[in-house]
CSV table of C-alpha atoms in Angstrom, one decimal:
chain,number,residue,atom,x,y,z
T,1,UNK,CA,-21.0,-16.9,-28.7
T,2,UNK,CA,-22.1,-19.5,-31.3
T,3,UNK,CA,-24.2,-18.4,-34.5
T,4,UNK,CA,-27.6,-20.1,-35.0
T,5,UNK,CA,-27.2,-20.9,-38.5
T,6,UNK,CA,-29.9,-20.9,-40.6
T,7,UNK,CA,-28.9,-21.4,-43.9
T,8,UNK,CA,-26.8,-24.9,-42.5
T,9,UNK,CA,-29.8,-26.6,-40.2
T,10,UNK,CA,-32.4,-25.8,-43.2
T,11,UNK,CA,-30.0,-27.5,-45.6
T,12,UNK,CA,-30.2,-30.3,-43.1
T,13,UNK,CA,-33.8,-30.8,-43.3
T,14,UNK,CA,-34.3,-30.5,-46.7
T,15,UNK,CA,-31.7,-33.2,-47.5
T,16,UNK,CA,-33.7,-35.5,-44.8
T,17,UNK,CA,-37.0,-34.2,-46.9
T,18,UNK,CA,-35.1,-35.0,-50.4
T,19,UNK,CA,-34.3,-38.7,-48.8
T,20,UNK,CA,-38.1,-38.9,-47.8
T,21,UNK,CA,-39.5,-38.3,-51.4
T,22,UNK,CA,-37.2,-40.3,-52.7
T,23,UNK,CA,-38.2,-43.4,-50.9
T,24,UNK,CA,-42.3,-42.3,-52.0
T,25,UNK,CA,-41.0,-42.0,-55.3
T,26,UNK,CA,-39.2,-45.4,-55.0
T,27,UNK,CA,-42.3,-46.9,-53.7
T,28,UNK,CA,-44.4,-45.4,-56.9
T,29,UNK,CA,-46.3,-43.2,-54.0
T,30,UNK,CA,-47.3,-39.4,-54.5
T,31,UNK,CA,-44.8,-36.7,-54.1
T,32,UNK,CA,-45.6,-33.1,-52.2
T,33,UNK,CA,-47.2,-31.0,-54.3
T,34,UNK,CA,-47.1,-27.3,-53.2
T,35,UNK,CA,-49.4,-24.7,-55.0
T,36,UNK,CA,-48.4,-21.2,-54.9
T,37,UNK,CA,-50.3,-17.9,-55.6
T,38,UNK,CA,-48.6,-14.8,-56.2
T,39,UNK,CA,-50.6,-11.5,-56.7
T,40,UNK,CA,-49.3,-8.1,-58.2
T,41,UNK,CA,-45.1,-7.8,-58.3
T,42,UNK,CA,-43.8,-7.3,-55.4
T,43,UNK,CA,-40.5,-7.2,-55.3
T,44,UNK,CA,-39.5,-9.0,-51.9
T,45,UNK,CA,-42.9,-11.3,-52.5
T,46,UNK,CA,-41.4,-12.3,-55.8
T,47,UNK,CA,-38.3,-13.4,-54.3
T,48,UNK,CA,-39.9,-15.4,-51.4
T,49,UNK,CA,-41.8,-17.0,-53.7
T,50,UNK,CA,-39.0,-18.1,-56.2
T,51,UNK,CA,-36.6,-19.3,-53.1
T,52,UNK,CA,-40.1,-21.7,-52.0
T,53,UNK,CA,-40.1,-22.7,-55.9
T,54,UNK,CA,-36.7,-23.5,-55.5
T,55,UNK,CA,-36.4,-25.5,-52.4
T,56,UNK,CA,-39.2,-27.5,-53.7
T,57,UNK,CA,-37.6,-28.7,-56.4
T,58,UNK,CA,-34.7,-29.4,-54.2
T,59,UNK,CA,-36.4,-31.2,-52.3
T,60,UNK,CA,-37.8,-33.5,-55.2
T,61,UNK,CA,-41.2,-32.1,-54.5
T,62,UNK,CA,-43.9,-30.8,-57.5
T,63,UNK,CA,-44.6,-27.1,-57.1
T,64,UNK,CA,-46.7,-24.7,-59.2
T,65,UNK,CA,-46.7,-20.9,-59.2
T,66,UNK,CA,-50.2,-18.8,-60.1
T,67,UNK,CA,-49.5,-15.6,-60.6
T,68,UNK,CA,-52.2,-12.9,-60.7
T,69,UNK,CA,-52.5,-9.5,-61.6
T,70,UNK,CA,-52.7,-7.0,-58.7
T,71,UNK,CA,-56.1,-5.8,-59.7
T,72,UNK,CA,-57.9,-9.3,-59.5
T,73,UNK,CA,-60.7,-9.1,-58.3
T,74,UNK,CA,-61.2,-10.9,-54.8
T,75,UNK,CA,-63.6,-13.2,-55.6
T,76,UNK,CA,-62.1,-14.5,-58.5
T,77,UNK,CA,-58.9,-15.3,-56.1
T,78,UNK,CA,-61.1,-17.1,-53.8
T,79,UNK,CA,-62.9,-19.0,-56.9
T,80,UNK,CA,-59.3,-20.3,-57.6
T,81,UNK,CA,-58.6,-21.1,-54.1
T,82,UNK,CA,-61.5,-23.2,-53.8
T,83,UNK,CA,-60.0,-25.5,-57.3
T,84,UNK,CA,-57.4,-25.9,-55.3
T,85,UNK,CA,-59.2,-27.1,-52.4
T,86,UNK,CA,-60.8,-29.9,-54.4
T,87,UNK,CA,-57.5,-30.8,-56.9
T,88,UNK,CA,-57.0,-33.9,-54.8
T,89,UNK,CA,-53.0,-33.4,-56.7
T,90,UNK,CA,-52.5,-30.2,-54.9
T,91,UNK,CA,-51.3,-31.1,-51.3
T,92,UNK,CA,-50.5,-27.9,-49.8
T,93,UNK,CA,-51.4,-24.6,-50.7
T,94,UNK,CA,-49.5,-20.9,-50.0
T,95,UNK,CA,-50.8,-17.4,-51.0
T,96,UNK,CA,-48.1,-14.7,-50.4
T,97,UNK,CA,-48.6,-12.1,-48.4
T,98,UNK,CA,-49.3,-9.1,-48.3
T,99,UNK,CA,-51.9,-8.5,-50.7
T,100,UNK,CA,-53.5,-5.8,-52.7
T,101,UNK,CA,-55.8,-4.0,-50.3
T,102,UNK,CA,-58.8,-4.5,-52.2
T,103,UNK,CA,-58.2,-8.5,-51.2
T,104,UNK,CA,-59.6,-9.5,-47.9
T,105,UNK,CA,-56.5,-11.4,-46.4
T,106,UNK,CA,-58.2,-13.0,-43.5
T,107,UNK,CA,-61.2,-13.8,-46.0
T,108,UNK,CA,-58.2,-15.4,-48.2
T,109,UNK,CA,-56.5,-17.5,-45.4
T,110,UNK,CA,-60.1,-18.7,-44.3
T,111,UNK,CA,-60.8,-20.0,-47.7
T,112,UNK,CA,-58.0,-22.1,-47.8
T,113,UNK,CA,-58.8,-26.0,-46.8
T,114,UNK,CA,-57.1,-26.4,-43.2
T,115,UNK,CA,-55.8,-29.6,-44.3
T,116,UNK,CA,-53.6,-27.7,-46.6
T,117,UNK,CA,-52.9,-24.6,-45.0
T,118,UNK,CA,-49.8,-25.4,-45.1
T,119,UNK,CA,-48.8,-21.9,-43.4
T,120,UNK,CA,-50.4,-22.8,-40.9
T,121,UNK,CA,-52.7,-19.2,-40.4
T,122,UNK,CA,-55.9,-20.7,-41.0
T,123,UNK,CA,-58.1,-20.1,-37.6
T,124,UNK,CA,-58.7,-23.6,-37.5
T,125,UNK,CA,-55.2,-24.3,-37.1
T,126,UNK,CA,-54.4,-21.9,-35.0
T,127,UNK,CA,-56.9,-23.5,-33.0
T,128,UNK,CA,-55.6,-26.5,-32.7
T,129,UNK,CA,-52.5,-25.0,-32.1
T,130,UNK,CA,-53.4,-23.5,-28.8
T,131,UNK,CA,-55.0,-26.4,-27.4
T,132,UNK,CA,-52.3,-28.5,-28.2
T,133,UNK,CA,-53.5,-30.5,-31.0
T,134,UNK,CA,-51.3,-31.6,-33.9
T,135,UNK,CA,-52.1,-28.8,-36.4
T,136,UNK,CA,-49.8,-27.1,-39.3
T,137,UNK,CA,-47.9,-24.9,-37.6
T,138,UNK,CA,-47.1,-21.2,-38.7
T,139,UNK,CA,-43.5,-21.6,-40.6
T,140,UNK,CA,-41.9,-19.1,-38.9
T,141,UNK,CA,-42.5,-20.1,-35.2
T,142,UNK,CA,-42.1,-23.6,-36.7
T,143,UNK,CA,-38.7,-23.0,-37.7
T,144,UNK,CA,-37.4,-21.1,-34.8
T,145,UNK,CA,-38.7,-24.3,-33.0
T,146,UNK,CA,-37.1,-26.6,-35.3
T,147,UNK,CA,-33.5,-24.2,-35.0
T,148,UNK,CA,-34.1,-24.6,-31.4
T,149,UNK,CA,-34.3,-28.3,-31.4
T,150,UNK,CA,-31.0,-28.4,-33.9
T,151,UNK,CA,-28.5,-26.5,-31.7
T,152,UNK,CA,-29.9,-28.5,-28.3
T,153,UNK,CA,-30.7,-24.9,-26.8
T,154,UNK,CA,-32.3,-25.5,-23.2
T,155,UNK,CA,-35.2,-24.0,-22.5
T,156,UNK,CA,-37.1,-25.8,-19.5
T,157,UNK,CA,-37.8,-23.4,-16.8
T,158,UNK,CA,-36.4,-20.3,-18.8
T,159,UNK,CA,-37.6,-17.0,-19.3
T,160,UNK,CA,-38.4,-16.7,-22.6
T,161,UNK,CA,-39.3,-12.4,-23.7
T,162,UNK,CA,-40.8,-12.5,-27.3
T,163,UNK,CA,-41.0,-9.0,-28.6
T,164,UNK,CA,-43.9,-8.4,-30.8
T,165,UNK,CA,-47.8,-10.2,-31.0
T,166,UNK,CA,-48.5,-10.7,-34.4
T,167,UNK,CA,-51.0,-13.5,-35.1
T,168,UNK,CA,-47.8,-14.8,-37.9
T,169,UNK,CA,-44.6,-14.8,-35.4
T,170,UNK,CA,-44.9,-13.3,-32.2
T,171,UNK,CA,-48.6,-14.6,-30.5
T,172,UNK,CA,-48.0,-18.2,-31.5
T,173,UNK,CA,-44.2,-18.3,-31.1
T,174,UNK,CA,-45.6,-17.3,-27.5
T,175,UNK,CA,-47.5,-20.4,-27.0
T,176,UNK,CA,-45.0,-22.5,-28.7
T,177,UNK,CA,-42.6,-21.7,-26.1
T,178,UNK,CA,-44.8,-22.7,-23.3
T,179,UNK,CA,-46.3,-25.6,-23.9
T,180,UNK,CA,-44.5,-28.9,-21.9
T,181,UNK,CA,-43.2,-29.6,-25.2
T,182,UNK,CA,-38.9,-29.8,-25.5
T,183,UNK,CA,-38.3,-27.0,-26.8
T,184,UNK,CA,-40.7,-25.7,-24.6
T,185,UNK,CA,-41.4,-25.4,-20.7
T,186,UNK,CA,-40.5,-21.6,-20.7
T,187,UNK,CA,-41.9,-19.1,-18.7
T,188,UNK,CA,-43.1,-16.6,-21.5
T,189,UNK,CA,-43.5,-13.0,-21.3
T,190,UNK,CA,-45.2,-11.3,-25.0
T,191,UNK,CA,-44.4,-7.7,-25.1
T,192,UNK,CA,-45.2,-5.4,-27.9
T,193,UNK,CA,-45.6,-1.5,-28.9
T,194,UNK,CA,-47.6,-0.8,-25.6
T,195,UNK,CA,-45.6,-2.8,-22.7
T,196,UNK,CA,-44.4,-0.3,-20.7
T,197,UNK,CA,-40.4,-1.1,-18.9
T,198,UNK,CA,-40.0,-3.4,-21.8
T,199,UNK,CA,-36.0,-3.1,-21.8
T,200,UNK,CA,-35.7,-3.9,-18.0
T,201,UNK,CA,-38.3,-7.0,-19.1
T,202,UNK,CA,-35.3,-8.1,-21.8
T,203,UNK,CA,-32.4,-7.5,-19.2
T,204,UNK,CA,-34.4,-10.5,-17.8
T,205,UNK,CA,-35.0,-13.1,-20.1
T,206,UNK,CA,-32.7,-15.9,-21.1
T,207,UNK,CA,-34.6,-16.2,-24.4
T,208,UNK,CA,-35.4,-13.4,-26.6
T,209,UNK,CA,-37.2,-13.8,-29.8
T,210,UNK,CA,-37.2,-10.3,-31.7
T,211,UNK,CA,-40.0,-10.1,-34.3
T,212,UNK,CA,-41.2,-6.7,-33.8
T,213,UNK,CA,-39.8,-5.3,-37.8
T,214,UNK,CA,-37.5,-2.2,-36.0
T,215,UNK,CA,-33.9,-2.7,-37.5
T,216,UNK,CA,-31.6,-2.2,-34.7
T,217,UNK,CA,-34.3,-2.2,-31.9
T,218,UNK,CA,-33.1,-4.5,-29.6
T,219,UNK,CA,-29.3,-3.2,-28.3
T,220,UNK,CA,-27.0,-4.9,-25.9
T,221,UNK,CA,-28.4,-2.3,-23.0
T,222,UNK,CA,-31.4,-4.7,-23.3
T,223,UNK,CA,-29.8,-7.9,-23.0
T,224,UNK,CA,-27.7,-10.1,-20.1
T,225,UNK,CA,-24.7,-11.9,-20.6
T,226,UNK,CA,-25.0,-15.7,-21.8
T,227,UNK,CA,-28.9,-14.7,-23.5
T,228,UNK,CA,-29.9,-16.7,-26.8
T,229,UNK,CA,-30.8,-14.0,-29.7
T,230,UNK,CA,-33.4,-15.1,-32.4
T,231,UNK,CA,-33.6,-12.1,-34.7
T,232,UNK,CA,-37.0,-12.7,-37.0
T,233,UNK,CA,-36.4,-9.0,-38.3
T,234,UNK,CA,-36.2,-8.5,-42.1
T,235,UNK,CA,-35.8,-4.8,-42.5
T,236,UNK,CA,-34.8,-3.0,-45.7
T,237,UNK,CA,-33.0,0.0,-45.2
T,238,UNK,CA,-31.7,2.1,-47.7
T,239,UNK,CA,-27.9,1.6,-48.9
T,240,UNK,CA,-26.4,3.1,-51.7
T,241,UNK,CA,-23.2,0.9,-51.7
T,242,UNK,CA,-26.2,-2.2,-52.9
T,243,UNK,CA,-26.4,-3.0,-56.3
T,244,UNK,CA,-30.3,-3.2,-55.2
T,245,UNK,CA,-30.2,-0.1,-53.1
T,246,UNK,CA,-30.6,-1.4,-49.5
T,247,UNK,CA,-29.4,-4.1,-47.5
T,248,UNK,CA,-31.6,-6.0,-45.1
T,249,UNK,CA,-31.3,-5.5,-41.4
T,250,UNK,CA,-32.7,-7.4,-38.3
T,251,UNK,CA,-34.5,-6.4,-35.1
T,252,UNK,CA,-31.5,-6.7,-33.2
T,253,UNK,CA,-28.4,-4.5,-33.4
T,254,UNK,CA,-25.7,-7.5,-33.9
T,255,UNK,CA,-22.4,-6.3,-33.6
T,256,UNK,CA,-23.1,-4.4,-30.6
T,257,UNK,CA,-25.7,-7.6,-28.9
T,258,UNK,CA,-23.5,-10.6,-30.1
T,259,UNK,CA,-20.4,-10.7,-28.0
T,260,UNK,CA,-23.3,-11.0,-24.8
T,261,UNK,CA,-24.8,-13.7,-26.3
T,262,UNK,CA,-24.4,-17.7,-26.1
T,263,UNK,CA,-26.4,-17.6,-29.0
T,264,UNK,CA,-27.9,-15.9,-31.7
T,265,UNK,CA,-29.1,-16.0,-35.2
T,266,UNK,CA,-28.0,-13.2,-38.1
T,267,UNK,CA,-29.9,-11.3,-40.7
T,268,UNK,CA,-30.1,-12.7,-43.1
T,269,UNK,CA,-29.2,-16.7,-43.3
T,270,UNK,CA,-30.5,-17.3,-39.7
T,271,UNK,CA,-34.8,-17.3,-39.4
T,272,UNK,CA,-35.5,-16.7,-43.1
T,273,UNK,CA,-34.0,-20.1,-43.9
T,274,UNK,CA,-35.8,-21.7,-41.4
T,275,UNK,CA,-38.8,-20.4,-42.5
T,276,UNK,CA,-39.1,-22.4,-46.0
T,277,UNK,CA,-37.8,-25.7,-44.2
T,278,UNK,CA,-40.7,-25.3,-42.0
T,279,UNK,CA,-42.8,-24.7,-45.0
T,280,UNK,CA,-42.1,-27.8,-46.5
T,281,UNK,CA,-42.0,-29.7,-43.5
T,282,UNK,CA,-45.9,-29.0,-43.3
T,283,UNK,CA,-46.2,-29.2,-47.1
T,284,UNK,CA,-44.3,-32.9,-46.4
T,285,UNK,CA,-46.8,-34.2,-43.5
T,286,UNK,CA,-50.2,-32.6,-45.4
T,287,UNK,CA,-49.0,-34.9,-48.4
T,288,UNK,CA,-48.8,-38.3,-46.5
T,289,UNK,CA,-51.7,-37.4,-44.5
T,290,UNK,CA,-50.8,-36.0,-41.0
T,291,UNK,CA,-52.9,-33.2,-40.3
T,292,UNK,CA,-50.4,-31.4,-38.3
T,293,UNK,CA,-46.4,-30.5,-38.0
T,294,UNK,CA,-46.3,-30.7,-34.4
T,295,UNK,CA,-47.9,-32.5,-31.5
C-alpha cells in the first residue's frame, strides 16, 4: 500500500509554478493575479481562503481577498463581480462557497467571466469540459487528475466507481475519467444516494473516488484487494481531545480500507492539497492566456 500524498505532489507543482513566475517576472511580463471574495465568517471558508492566500504568495503570484459581510445584499456582490470582470489586472477570480442563502450561488458562478472562472463551475466551462474542449477545469477533479498523473497510477481499461454526483467533484470527476485522455480511458460507473447494490458495485472497481461527505462510508467490505482509494471527504466530526473541538475525517474508513489498497490518499494532506495546486494551475494558464487547464 503506498499513500497518495498530497501535501508532497502539490508542493511539487507549486515550486514548478514559483519557477514559471519567476521567469515572467524576469522577462518584466505580468504575474497571476488571483481575486478572492469571502462572504460572512465561516470558519472552515476562512481557512480555505487564507491557505489559497498563502499558496499564492508562495507561488510568487498577486492575490487579493474581499471580504463581505454576510448580509450583503446579492446584487451588490454581483456589482463587484462584474469590476472584476473588466479589471484587466485581475486574472482569475474565486468566490468561496457556500454562501449566505439569500445569495444566488448559481446566479454568482454565472456572473463570473469564463475566462477567469478559475474554479472552473461556470456552465460555460463545464461545457467545454464535456465536449472535450480545453476549459478551466473544476480544482478538485483537476487535482485528483493531476495526483493521478504524479504517482503513474494506470487507469486504461479500468473500472473506475465514483461515489457521489455533485456538479463540483463527483459528475465531472466522472467524465474526466473517461475521456481517451491518460489518466483517463476508464470504464466509469457514478453512483450516489439512490444506486441501489452500490457496495457490490465498489467490490468491483479498481478505482474508487469517494466524494460523497459520509465520514467512514466507504469500509474495506466494499473494496477488493490491490484497489486505488481517493478519499475527497472532509468531514468534521466532533472530538473533544481537539484544541478546536473536532478533527476532520474522510469518506473512507482508513485504517480498516488501507492495508487492501495499492493506493490511497488520507484525510487530510491527500485531495485538499491538491485542490489549491489545481487552483493555481488554472489561475497560472488564465494569466498567460490559455483558456483552459486541460485538453
Amino acid at each position: 500500500m503506498q499513500i497518495l500524498d498530497g501535501k508532497l505532489v502539490s508542493e511539487a507543482i507549486k515550486a514548478q509554478l514559483a519557477a514559471q513566475v519567476a521567469e515572467l517576472k524576469a522577462a518584466g511580463k505580468k504575474v497571476p493575479h488571483l481575486a478572492a471574495i469571502l462572504v460572512g465568517n465561516n470558519p472552515a471558508s476562512e481557512t480555505y481562503v487564507a491557505s489559497k492566500v498563502k499558496s499564492c504568495a508562495e507561488c510568487g503570484y498577486n492575490s487579493t481577498l474581499f471580504r463581505f459581510d454576510a448580509q450583503i445584499s446579492e446584487k451588490h456582490l454581483l456589482d463587484q463581480i462584474i469590476l472584476l470582470n473588466e479589471n484587466p489586472d485581475i486574472d482569475g477570480i474565486l468566490v468561496q462557497l457556500p454562501l449566505p442563502k439569500h445569495i444566488s450561488e448559481e446566479l454568482v458562478i454565472n456572473t463570473i467571466d469564463p475566462s477567469k472562472d478559475v474554479d472552473g463551475f461556470h456552465p460555460m466551462n463545464v461545457g467545454k469540459m464535456v465536449s472535450g474542449l480545453p476549459a478551466f477545469i473544476p480544482a478538485t477533479p483537476y487535482g485528483i487528475m493531476l495526483m493521478l498523473e504524479h504517482y503513474n497510477i494506470p487507469t486504461k481499461g479500468k473500472h473506475a466507481v465514483v461515489i457521489g454526483r455533485s456538479h463540483i467533484v463527483g459528475t465531472p470527476m466522472s467524465i474526466l475519467l473517461s475521456r481517451n485522455t491518460n489518466p483517463g480511458n476508464c470504464t466509469v460507473t457514478l453512483t450516489h444516494s439512490q444506486t441501489h447494490n452500490l457496495a457490490e458495485i465498489c467490490k468491483q472497481a479498481d478505482i474508487i473516488i469517494a466524494a460523497i461527505g459520509k465520514p467512514d462510508f466507504v469500509t474495506a467490505d466494499m473494496v477488493k484487494e490491490g484497489a486505488v482509494i481517493v478519499d475527497v471527504g472532509i468531514n468534521r466530526v466532533e472530538d473533544a481531545s481537539k484544541k478546536s473541538g473536532f478533527r476532520l475525517k474522510g469518506d473512507v474508513k482508513f485504517d480498516e480500507v488501507a492495508p487492501k489498497c495499492s493506493y490511497i490518499s488520507p484525510v487530510p494532506g491527500g485531495v485538499g492539497p491538491m485542490t489549491i495546486a489545481a487552483l493555481l494551475k488554472n489561475t497560472y494558464h488564465a494569466a498567460i492566456g490559455l483558456k483552459g487547464s486541460m485538453n
